[in-house]
Tab-separated table of C-alpha atoms in Angstrom:
chain	number	residue	atom	x	y	z
W	1	MET	CA	-36.576	-37.634	28.668
W	2	LEU	CA	-36.156	-37.756	24.901
W	3	VAL	CA	-37.661	-34.276	24.538
W	4	VAL	CA	-35.400	-32.793	27.213
W	5	SER	CA	-32.357	-34.551	25.730
W	6	GLY	CA	-33.156	-33.165	22.289
W	7	TRP	CA	-33.565	-29.682	23.733
W	8	ALA	CA	-30.204	-29.910	25.540
W	9	ALA	CA	-28.408	-31.337	22.491
W	10	SER	CA	-29.750	-28.670	20.143
W	11	TYR	CA	-28.773	-25.972	22.639
W	12	ALA	CA	-25.248	-27.394	22.841
W	13	LEU	CA	-25.028	-27.407	19.051
W	14	GLU	CA	-26.258	-23.804	18.984
W	15	LEU	CA	-23.473	-22.803	21.381
W	16	MET	CA	-20.885	-24.559	19.190
W	17	ALA	CA	-22.077	-22.970	15.947
W	18	PRO	CA	-19.603	-20.258	14.921
W	19	ASP	CA	-21.907	-17.826	13.122
W	20	LEU	CA	-25.400	-16.309	13.222
W	21	PRO	CA	-27.010	-18.551	10.540
W	22	GLY	CA	-25.676	-21.687	12.239
W	23	LYS	CA	-26.822	-20.588	15.676
W	24	PHE	CA	-30.269	-19.609	14.412
W	25	PHE	CA	-30.615	-22.981	12.650
W	26	TRP	CA	-30.140	-24.761	15.986
W	27	VAL	CA	-32.548	-22.367	17.730
W	28	ARG	CA	-35.196	-23.433	15.237
W	29	VAL	CA	-34.337	-27.125	15.723
W	30	ARG	CA	-34.666	-26.564	19.462
W	31	TRP	CA	-38.296	-25.489	18.970
W	32	LEU	CA	-39.105	-29.054	17.863
W	33	PHE	CA	-38.405	-30.082	21.455
W	34	ILE	CA	-39.432	-26.985	23.405
W	35	SER	CA	-42.880	-26.843	21.850
W	36	THR	CA	-43.729	-30.442	22.738
W	37	LEU	CA	-42.286	-30.542	26.252
W	38	THR	CA	-45.293	-29.305	28.218
W	39	THR	CA	-47.751	-31.355	26.180
W	40	SER	CA	-45.629	-34.439	26.855
W	41	TRP	CA	-45.521	-33.559	30.574
W	42	MET	CA	-49.282	-33.265	30.826
W	43	LEU	CA	-49.917	-36.507	28.941
W	44	PHE	CA	-47.327	-38.312	31.098
W	45	VAL	CA	-49.011	-37.082	34.282
W	46	PHE	CA	-52.458	-38.186	33.068
W	47	GLU	CA	-51.110	-41.691	32.435
W	48	TYR	CA	-49.140	-41.724	35.691
W	49	VAL	CA	-52.087	-40.788	37.901
W	50	GLY	CA	-54.405	-43.268	36.204
W	51	ARG	CA	-56.338	-40.735	34.136
W	52	GLY	CA	-55.224	-42.043	30.763
W	53	ASN	CA	-58.899	-42.333	29.862
W	54	LEU	CA	-58.954	-38.524	29.580
W	55	ILE	CA	-56.528	-38.723	26.647
W	56	SER	CA	-58.579	-39.064	23.497
W	57	ARG	CA	-57.620	-38.659	19.855
W	58	ARG	CA	-59.455	-35.364	19.861
W	59	LEU	CA	-57.468	-34.103	22.864
W	60	LEU	CA	-54.211	-35.218	21.231
W	61	ALA	CA	-55.183	-33.400	18.034
W	62	LEU	CA	-56.052	-30.225	19.963
W	63	LEU	CA	-52.853	-30.367	22.002
W	64	SER	CA	-50.815	-30.833	18.818
W	65	ILE	CA	-52.029	-27.610	17.207
W	66	GLU	CA	-49.990	-25.101	19.219
W	67	PRO	CA	-46.669	-27.011	19.069
W	68	LEU	CA	-47.095	-27.550	15.330
W	69	VAL	CA	-47.876	-23.875	14.730
W	70	MET	CA	-44.927	-22.889	16.934
W	71	VAL	CA	-42.459	-25.034	14.978
W	72	ILE	CA	-43.775	-23.774	11.635
W	73	MET	CA	-43.556	-20.176	12.812
W	74	ALA	CA	-40.040	-20.684	14.155
W	75	TRP	CA	-38.877	-21.942	10.763
W	76	ALA	CA	-40.758	-19.188	8.908
W	77	ASN	CA	-39.866	-16.348	11.283
W	78	ARG	CA	-38.973	-13.901	8.523
W	79	LEU	CA	-42.116	-14.712	6.536
W	80	GLN	CA	-44.572	-14.040	9.392
W	81	GLY	CA	-43.143	-10.689	10.448
W	82	GLY	CA	-41.227	-11.623	13.569
W	83	LEU	CA	-44.028	-12.990	15.730
W	84	ILE	CA	-41.547	-15.219	17.568
W	85	TYR	CA	-38.303	-13.280	17.172
W	86	GLN	CA	-38.317	-9.619	16.291
W	87	ASP	CA	-34.554	-9.195	16.291
W	88	ILE	CA	-31.787	-11.783	16.038
W	89	THR	CA	-28.173	-10.690	16.487
W	90	LEU	CA	-24.911	-11.913	17.965
W	91	ASP	CA	-24.041	-10.384	21.321
W	92	PRO	CA	-20.525	-8.908	20.973
W	93	ASN	CA	-20.094	-8.535	24.762
W	94	GLN	CA	-19.773	-12.291	25.344
W	95	ALA	CA	-16.538	-14.321	25.334
W	96	LEU	CA	-18.175	-16.817	22.958
W	97	PRO	CA	-20.558	-15.638	20.242
W	98	HIS	CA	-24.012	-15.751	21.826
W	99	LEU	CA	-27.416	-14.982	20.326
W	100	ALA	CA	-29.225	-11.880	21.485
W	101	LEU	CA	-32.925	-12.365	20.789
W	102	SER	CA	-35.845	-10.011	21.204
W	103	TYR	CA	-39.137	-11.843	21.332
W	104	GLY	CA	-42.384	-11.204	19.515
W	105	LEU	CA	-46.015	-11.598	20.521
W	106	TRP	CA	-46.435	-15.281	19.568
W	107	PHE	CA	-43.476	-16.224	21.763
W	108	PHE	CA	-45.279	-14.828	24.805
W	109	PHE	CA	-48.471	-16.649	23.814
W	110	HIS	CA	-46.436	-19.860	23.751
W	111	VAL	CA	-45.031	-19.113	27.215
W	112	ALA	CA	-48.554	-18.591	28.615
W	113	TYR	CA	-49.797	-21.768	26.911
W	114	SER	CA	-46.851	-23.779	28.242
W	115	TYR	CA	-47.300	-22.556	31.787
W	116	THR	CA	-50.990	-23.413	31.591
W	117	LEU	CA	-50.208	-26.999	30.572
W	118	MET	CA	-47.562	-27.253	33.301
W	119	PHE	CA	-50.127	-26.020	35.816
W	120	VAL	CA	-52.736	-28.549	34.650
W	121	GLY	CA	-50.252	-31.428	34.838
W	122	THR	CA	-48.998	-30.311	38.250
W	123	TYR	CA	-52.586	-29.951	39.504
W	124	TRP	CA	-53.378	-33.562	38.561
W	125	LEU	CA	-50.153	-34.767	40.145
W	126	LEU	CA	-50.894	-32.871	43.376
W	127	ARG	CA	-54.429	-34.209	43.397
W	128	ALA	CA	-53.140	-37.779	43.113
W	129	LEU	CA	-50.521	-37.092	45.758
W	130	LEU	CA	-53.136	-35.920	48.238
W	131	GLN	CA	-55.131	-39.105	47.690
W	132	LEU	CA	-52.218	-41.422	48.501
W	133	SER	CA	-51.394	-42.807	51.887
W	134	LEU	CA	-48.167	-41.674	53.496
W	135	ILE	CA	-46.514	-45.011	52.667
W	136	HIS	CA	-46.866	-44.463	48.916
W	137	ILE	CA	-46.110	-40.754	48.793
W	138	SER	CA	-42.381	-40.658	47.925
W	139	GLU	CA	-42.440	-41.260	44.147
W	140	PRO	CA	-45.087	-38.631	43.214
W	141	THR	CA	-43.349	-36.188	45.571
W	142	ARG	CA	-40.090	-36.643	43.644
W	143	LEU	CA	-41.906	-36.080	40.337
W	144	LEU	CA	-43.553	-32.970	41.728
W	145	SER	CA	-40.250	-31.582	42.989
W	146	ILE	CA	-38.669	-31.774	39.533
W	147	SER	CA	-41.637	-30.175	37.748
């Protein structure tokens, strides 16, 4: 919940920022939350379904690499040649100033990585759901419906 709240708050602050540098600052802050969301989801599911033993320090270190690289690249977008954002402008066709972003190659890698982690977490949740009796099925079903 903290990660999602941070994402929502940074997005709200981006919308309130009056100019391009202010909006782009909050986009970069938002990456602190976006990049860790799917890792947090997968780790939560492992604990929830009783597979916390699969979470080792090595796994945590490996799962931390991509979010860390993503945050660093978001803050150094101009230095790495636009691998996340190739073009950043304000869209003049909106009532409120709104960012118009064109994405680079690393952004799409992050999307694929995130969907993979979401799939893995959802797989483990479905697997646990199928092993439950019908009496105990409501809570995992609610979690699955919001994922």
